[in-house]
XYZ file of C-alpha atoms in Angstrom:
440
model
C 0.000 0.000 0.000
C 2.841 2.432 0.842
C 5.558 1.137 -1.491
C 6.172 4.520 -3.151
C 7.380 5.886 0.202
C 10.462 3.676 -0.062
C 12.043 6.367 -2.280
C 13.665 9.405 -0.633
C 12.327 11.943 -3.115
C 8.738 10.794 -2.829
C 8.912 10.775 0.991
C 10.171 14.358 1.064
C 7.571 15.477 -1.478
C 4.724 13.703 0.318
C 5.592 15.304 3.664
C 5.634 18.827 2.227
C 2.488 18.242 0.197
C 0.562 16.997 3.243
C 1.326 20.161 5.219
C 0.385 22.378 2.287
C -2.808 20.419 1.600
C -3.906 20.833 5.217
C -3.450 24.585 4.873
C -5.366 24.621 1.595
C -8.353 22.854 3.124
C -8.236 25.165 6.131
C -8.457 28.167 3.811
C -11.265 26.689 1.702
C -13.337 25.932 4.798
C -12.812 29.374 6.364
C -13.379 31.099 3.022
C -16.710 29.350 2.439
C -17.752 30.110 6.012
C -17.117 33.853 5.939
C -18.784 34.183 2.527
C -21.850 32.308 3.765
C -22.184 33.815 7.248
C -20.232 37.106 7.430
C -20.073 38.665 3.970
C -23.563 37.548 2.853
C -26.798 36.475 4.515
C -26.373 32.723 3.933
C -26.167 33.150 0.167
C -25.244 29.733 -1.274
C -25.036 31.231 -4.764
C -22.193 33.483 -3.565
C -20.299 30.421 -2.339
C -20.897 28.840 -5.731
C -19.583 31.951 -7.475
C -16.401 31.866 -5.387
C -15.903 28.252 -6.407
C -16.507 29.181 -10.037
C -13.839 31.882 -9.893
C -11.391 29.564 -8.170
C -11.782 26.670 -10.587
C -12.755 28.463 -13.805
C -9.173 29.240 -14.905
C -8.527 25.490 -15.187
C -10.848 25.534 -18.189
C -10.094 28.983 -19.601
C -6.312 28.524 -19.672
C -6.435 25.089 -21.270
C -4.390 23.947 -23.233
C -1.675 26.498 -22.377
C -1.199 25.097 -18.865
C -0.620 21.548 -20.125
C 1.899 22.657 -22.723
C 3.808 24.600 -20.059
C 3.967 21.435 -17.924
C 5.324 19.429 -20.877
C 7.760 22.094 -22.118
C 9.410 23.388 -18.928
C 11.015 22.017 -15.765
C 8.076 20.903 -13.621
C 10.011 21.331 -10.379
C 10.661 24.992 -11.180
C 7.043 25.522 -12.235
C 5.892 24.189 -8.865
C 8.295 26.457 -6.998
C 6.782 29.488 -8.733
C 3.160 28.424 -8.247
C 3.636 27.464 -4.602
C 5.325 30.768 -3.818
C 2.499 32.668 -5.535
C -0.122 30.680 -3.612
C 1.583 31.517 -0.335
C 1.634 35.243 -1.112
C -2.075 35.219 -1.998
C -2.972 33.341 1.191
C -1.075 35.860 3.300
C -2.691 38.780 1.455
C -6.240 37.576 2.089
C -5.303 36.827 5.696
C -4.052 40.367 6.306
C -7.232 41.870 4.825
C -9.407 39.644 6.999
C -7.482 40.097 10.247
C -7.560 43.883 9.874
C -11.303 43.814 9.214
C -10.976 45.324 5.750
C -12.117 42.277 3.791
C -15.170 42.597 1.552
C -16.927 40.112 -0.679
C -15.251 41.429 -3.839
C -11.852 40.878 -2.197
C -12.668 37.201 -1.789
C -13.762 37.061 -5.427
C -10.467 38.583 -6.614
C -8.278 36.331 -4.485
C -10.285 33.264 -5.523
C -9.730 34.122 -9.202
C -5.995 34.723 -8.693
C -5.623 31.465 -6.785
C -7.485 29.773 -9.614
C -4.976 31.067 -12.160
C -2.079 29.819 -10.030
C -3.767 26.443 -9.546
C -4.383 26.120 -13.297
C -0.613 26.062 -13.908
C 0.143 24.132 -10.731
C -2.232 21.178 -11.267
C -0.855 19.574 -14.482
C 2.739 20.160 -13.348
C 1.982 18.607 -9.948
C 0.191 15.624 -11.478
C 2.954 14.815 -13.958
C 5.810 15.573 -11.540
C 4.886 12.419 -9.630
C 6.257 10.306 -12.495
C 9.658 11.934 -11.918
C 9.605 10.953 -8.244
C 8.775 7.248 -8.666
C 9.344 4.534 -11.222
C 6.705 3.534 -13.751
C 5.791 0.421 -11.756
C 4.874 2.562 -8.731
C 3.106 5.394 -10.551
C -0.403 4.112 -9.869
C 0.467 3.650 -6.186
C 1.972 7.150 -5.968
C -1.131 8.701 -7.569
C -3.331 6.911 -5.037
C -1.125 7.978 -2.113
C -1.280 11.569 -3.352
C -5.062 11.273 -3.233
C -4.849 9.782 0.260
C -2.685 12.708 1.382
C -5.146 15.192 -0.078
C -8.037 13.387 1.606
C -6.205 13.189 4.931
C -5.671 16.924 4.681
C -9.390 17.316 3.994
C -10.013 15.374 7.214
C -7.636 17.485 9.318
C -7.915 20.911 7.697
C -11.661 21.628 7.954
C -11.836 20.483 11.575
C -8.895 22.699 12.553
C -10.271 25.565 10.469
C -13.676 25.281 12.116
C -12.172 25.423 15.598
C -9.800 28.294 14.749
C -12.511 30.271 12.954
C -14.753 29.986 15.999
C -11.882 30.844 18.379
C -9.780 33.541 16.675
C -11.422 34.249 13.302
C -10.963 33.241 9.670
C -8.126 35.694 9.038
C -5.641 33.669 11.064
C -6.660 30.564 9.137
C -5.725 32.325 5.889
C -2.373 33.401 7.341
C -1.580 29.839 8.417
C -2.422 28.607 4.924
C -0.090 31.177 3.392
C 2.739 29.926 5.602
C 1.961 26.267 4.791
C 3.076 26.718 1.182
C 6.593 26.967 2.555
C 6.512 23.237 3.295
C 6.260 22.358 -0.411
C 8.925 24.899 -1.313
C 11.324 23.360 1.212
C 10.546 19.840 -0.029
C 11.278 20.898 -3.627
C 14.583 22.429 -2.539
C 15.675 19.312 -0.639
C 14.903 16.791 -3.386
C 17.788 14.790 -4.814
C 17.610 16.343 -8.253
C 20.011 13.804 -9.749
C 17.611 10.969 -8.864
C 14.606 12.516 -10.621
C 13.407 10.396 -13.555
C 13.089 13.145 -16.100
C 11.104 12.568 -19.279
C 11.550 14.068 -22.741
C 10.057 17.544 -23.020
C 7.678 18.594 -25.748
C 9.233 20.367 -28.703
C 8.264 23.815 -29.904
C 6.912 22.600 -33.228
C 3.643 23.898 -34.610
C 0.538 22.050 -33.469
C 1.764 21.158 -29.975
C -1.117 23.002 -28.354
C -3.666 20.741 -30.060
C -1.732 17.491 -29.913
C -3.190 16.571 -26.539
C -6.739 17.040 -27.829
C -6.049 14.887 -30.884
C -4.645 12.128 -28.708
C -7.607 12.156 -26.320
C -10.057 12.113 -29.237
C -8.376 8.947 -30.546
C -8.873 7.151 -27.228
C -12.509 6.116 -26.527
C -11.556 4.776 -23.075
C -10.123 8.145 -22.009
C -13.114 9.919 -23.539
C -15.589 7.962 -21.406
C -13.517 8.658 -18.284
C -13.541 12.380 -19.050
C -17.307 12.432 -19.577
C -17.877 10.650 -16.260
C -15.431 12.944 -14.470
C -17.154 15.989 -15.973
C -20.590 14.923 -14.769
C -19.556 14.132 -11.204
C -16.964 16.900 -10.962
C -19.391 19.540 -12.218
C -22.549 18.636 -10.303
C -21.516 16.119 -7.654
C -18.366 17.432 -5.981
C -19.719 20.781 -4.793
C -19.228 19.758 -1.175
C -18.624 23.273 0.197
C -22.164 24.171 -0.906
C -23.749 20.874 0.153
C -22.135 20.703 3.569
C -22.265 24.392 4.522
C -25.943 24.808 3.624
C -26.976 21.519 5.247
C -25.044 22.431 8.398
C -26.469 25.945 8.735
C -29.976 25.906 7.305
C -31.073 22.293 7.904
C -29.283 21.307 11.127
C -28.651 24.862 12.453
C -25.025 24.226 13.419
C -22.001 26.507 13.739
C -18.499 26.710 12.289
C -17.040 23.880 14.387
C -19.781 21.415 13.386
C -19.393 22.476 9.756
C -15.696 21.597 9.948
C -16.491 18.242 11.542
C -18.789 17.286 8.669
C -16.046 17.996 6.129
C -13.598 15.932 8.159
C -15.987 12.992 8.504
C -16.456 12.908 4.744
C -12.677 13.007 4.362
C -12.364 9.844 6.469
C -14.227 7.986 3.751
C -12.044 9.663 1.125
C -8.854 8.490 2.850
C -10.163 4.925 2.983
C -11.064 5.069 -0.706
C -7.635 6.394 -1.678
C -5.766 3.804 0.417
C -7.821 0.959 -1.023
C -6.918 2.270 -4.486
C -3.243 2.308 -3.465
C -3.381 -1.437 -2.792
C -4.257 -2.186 -6.415
C -1.505 -2.598 -8.980
C -3.474 -0.874 -11.736
C -6.769 0.993 -12.029
C -9.582 -1.267 -13.181
C -12.674 -0.411 -15.131
C -15.119 -2.102 -12.796
C -14.068 0.062 -9.834
C -14.622 3.212 -11.867
C -18.202 2.339 -12.773
C -19.079 0.772 -9.425
C -17.785 3.797 -7.513
C -19.931 6.124 -9.659
C -23.022 4.083 -8.868
C -22.224 3.995 -5.138
C -21.623 7.753 -5.175
C -25.086 8.364 -6.623
C -26.719 6.068 -4.069
C -24.800 7.442 -1.074
C -25.538 11.057 -2.036
C -29.229 10.182 -2.276
C -29.154 8.685 1.221
C -27.293 11.746 2.554
C -29.920 14.080 1.092
C -32.664 12.184 2.925
C -30.958 11.894 6.325
C -33.054 13.529 9.087
C -30.308 14.018 11.681
C -26.892 15.693 11.786
C -24.969 12.528 12.686
C -26.901 10.405 10.218
C -25.915 12.902 7.545
C -22.294 12.702 8.713
C -22.220 8.898 8.366
C -23.699 9.114 4.868
C -21.028 11.684 3.943
C -18.310 9.160 4.809
C -19.751 6.782 2.202
C -20.004 9.641 -0.296
C -16.341 10.489 0.288
C -15.208 6.876 -0.143
C -17.072 6.467 -3.430
C -16.004 9.845 -4.826
C -12.335 9.282 -3.985
C -12.321 5.751 -5.416
C -13.840 6.994 -8.652
C -11.506 9.993 -9.031
C -8.339 8.118 -8.024
C -9.127 5.332 -10.476
C -9.849 7.840 -13.245
C -6.673 9.814 -12.576
C -4.471 6.722 -12.482
C -6.026 5.250 -15.626
C -5.431 8.407 -17.646
C -1.856 8.892 -16.425
C -0.794 5.270 -16.851
C -2.162 4.984 -20.362
C -0.699 8.234 -21.703
C 2.846 8.540 -23.148
C 5.114 10.740 -21.046
C 5.673 13.317 -23.777
C 1.911 14.028 -23.818
C 1.112 13.486 -20.152
C 1.167 17.147 -19.146
C -1.277 18.177 -21.873
C -3.573 15.210 -21.323
C -3.592 15.771 -17.547
C -4.321 19.455 -18.141
C -7.388 18.392 -20.115
C -8.317 15.993 -17.322
C -7.906 18.637 -14.603
C -9.721 21.272 -16.675
C -12.703 18.958 -17.073
C -12.530 17.849 -13.441
C -12.144 21.313 -11.909
C -13.225 23.538 -14.798
C -16.788 22.253 -14.727
C -17.231 23.923 -11.334
C -18.026 27.355 -12.844
C -20.983 25.659 -14.517
C -22.134 23.393 -11.738
C -21.457 25.397 -8.565
C -23.722 28.373 -9.395
C -26.471 25.985 -10.523
C -26.204 23.919 -7.357
C -26.058 27.090 -5.241
C -29.212 28.390 -6.944
C -30.990 25.081 -6.315
C -29.967 25.256 -2.638
C -31.342 28.798 -2.342
C -34.597 28.162 -4.203
C -35.496 24.595 -3.239
C -33.304 23.786 -0.256
C -29.972 22.014 0.389
C -31.474 18.540 0.145
C -32.496 19.153 -3.473
C -29.028 20.521 -4.217
C -27.517 17.315 -2.886
C -30.005 15.431 -5.041
C -28.447 17.114 -8.096
C -25.119 15.616 -7.002
C -26.710 12.193 -6.637
C -28.160 12.446 -10.148
C -24.677 13.167 -11.535
C -23.389 9.874 -10.132
C -26.253 7.953 -11.654
C -25.793 9.697 -15.009
C -22.057 8.906 -14.994
C -22.812 5.243 -14.336
C -25.205 5.136 -17.294
C -22.523 6.683 -19.521
C -20.118 3.963 -18.430
C -22.638 1.223 -19.140
C -23.325 2.623 -22.605
C -19.595 2.619 -23.315
C -19.379 -1.032 -22.238
C -22.197 -1.910 -24.602
C -20.606 -0.078 -27.547
C -16.884 -0.771 -27.118
C -16.723 -3.898 -24.964
C -19.749 -5.516 -26.609
C -21.587 -6.152 -23.355
C -25.311 -6.754 -23.356
C -27.800 -6.269 -20.527
C -30.248 -9.086 -19.810
C -33.185 -9.246 -17.445
C -33.951 -12.746 -16.224
C -35.165 -14.226 -12.953
C -35.939 -10.727 -11.699
C -32.300 -9.784 -12.059
C -30.427 -7.402 -14.368
C -27.102 -8.811 -15.559
C -24.330 -8.090 -18.096
C -22.746 -10.593 -20.457
C -20.516 -10.557 -23.544
C -21.994 -11.071 -26.974
C -20.403 -13.078 -29.765
C -18.453 -10.117 -31.146
C -16.339 -9.835 -28.011
C -12.745 -10.515 -28.949
C -10.920 -13.283 -27.123
C -8.210 -10.864 -26.049
C -10.769 -8.670 -24.300
C -11.769 -11.542 -22.030
C -8.432 -11.301 -20.283
C -7.991 -7.521 -20.469
C -9.023 -6.227 -17.048
C -7.143 -2.952 -17.242
C -7.998 0.267 -18.964
C -6.026 0.596 -22.205
C -3.514 -2.146 -21.372
C -1.876 -1.876 -24.787
C -1.407 1.866 -24.417
C 0.165 1.371 -20.987
C 2.741 -1.029 -22.389
C 3.399 1.261 -25.361
C 3.915 4.243 -23.058
C 6.370 2.275 -20.893
C 8.362 1.047 -23.895
C 8.473 4.566 -25.339
C 9.727 5.879 -22.018
C 12.485 3.248 -21.848
C 13.598 4.000 -25.418
C 13.696 7.699 -24.588
């Protein structure tokens, strides 16, 4: 489960990333709280707009961000983005501590952080392959997700307590300082041991090469569609949790933080279970989407605070399993020279759908109530599962049968013999990518 930690570089990186991720989740929790309770009168649409500004640049700056990750030294890119993130966190903290912060300030800082994150995300995703060998890449991706989820478990709880005790401004200041952990880890890496890959050339057409590659891969296309549906409408947890906590269960900042942490417990479990698997498998992707839809439905119907919290743990486990599997499948099956651009497309679809989904979900929460907003998230999981099933029917030649009061799937006569043994996503592409890397 933890085999990637056997390498010095990955251990150093993981330690710095965990500290920084905790700070990031602290800031997100405090930011959502002051927008909802201090800068507006419980306006969920305002929270959704903040999320849209923070994640919108992922989509708007595509494919430039992916090409930058493929063309330039990813370690140096991360040093610049982490330093910029720290400065922005400190700036918002100073405004809040001094009492000068206004809603438009939060909007501006959210947009600037979104621009920084747009360049940071593809570089961070692809940098992992420089820290570990190809055989451990899937494990490292899963452990990264576990670290992020562990931070989601710790950060919101700490942020809730600190916000209630000393105010959100100090939370922002702590987040700004936490970026230093990643900067120190990048400085202390053994640069000579990094497994550098060939960089993209400056030839004409490089910007669109990633799109052409993705379009030629039906398996990646179905993953991206599923990720878009759940990422856009299902992963708006700041809206779901904050509005359920305040308007349904009438709780304060500390209880809001606890709910986020409880959901993160399920996310950590999902990420660690993914780390145990050698390679991402198709069945976990589709099953996790279905479980996500069911668990979100149960959460929306829960009558009590603690019942809702338990349901959130299941939601977190399913969401993390689905996203970790999707991330690993795309990375493992993409050649290194294209990985930055393909991961930029992945991250843009994953995070860039938020400007579409968050305002819609926030509007639903305002007009019809938080439970209906959570129902929109549940519907996204069900829709993603149906997309996956349709792909199986078309490309894996599966057929659905209803017999003995049971719905089942089976292969039809056109199924190739080789497909009967192929459990992995794009196994041929994975082998091709590894051979290409070795030749390089």
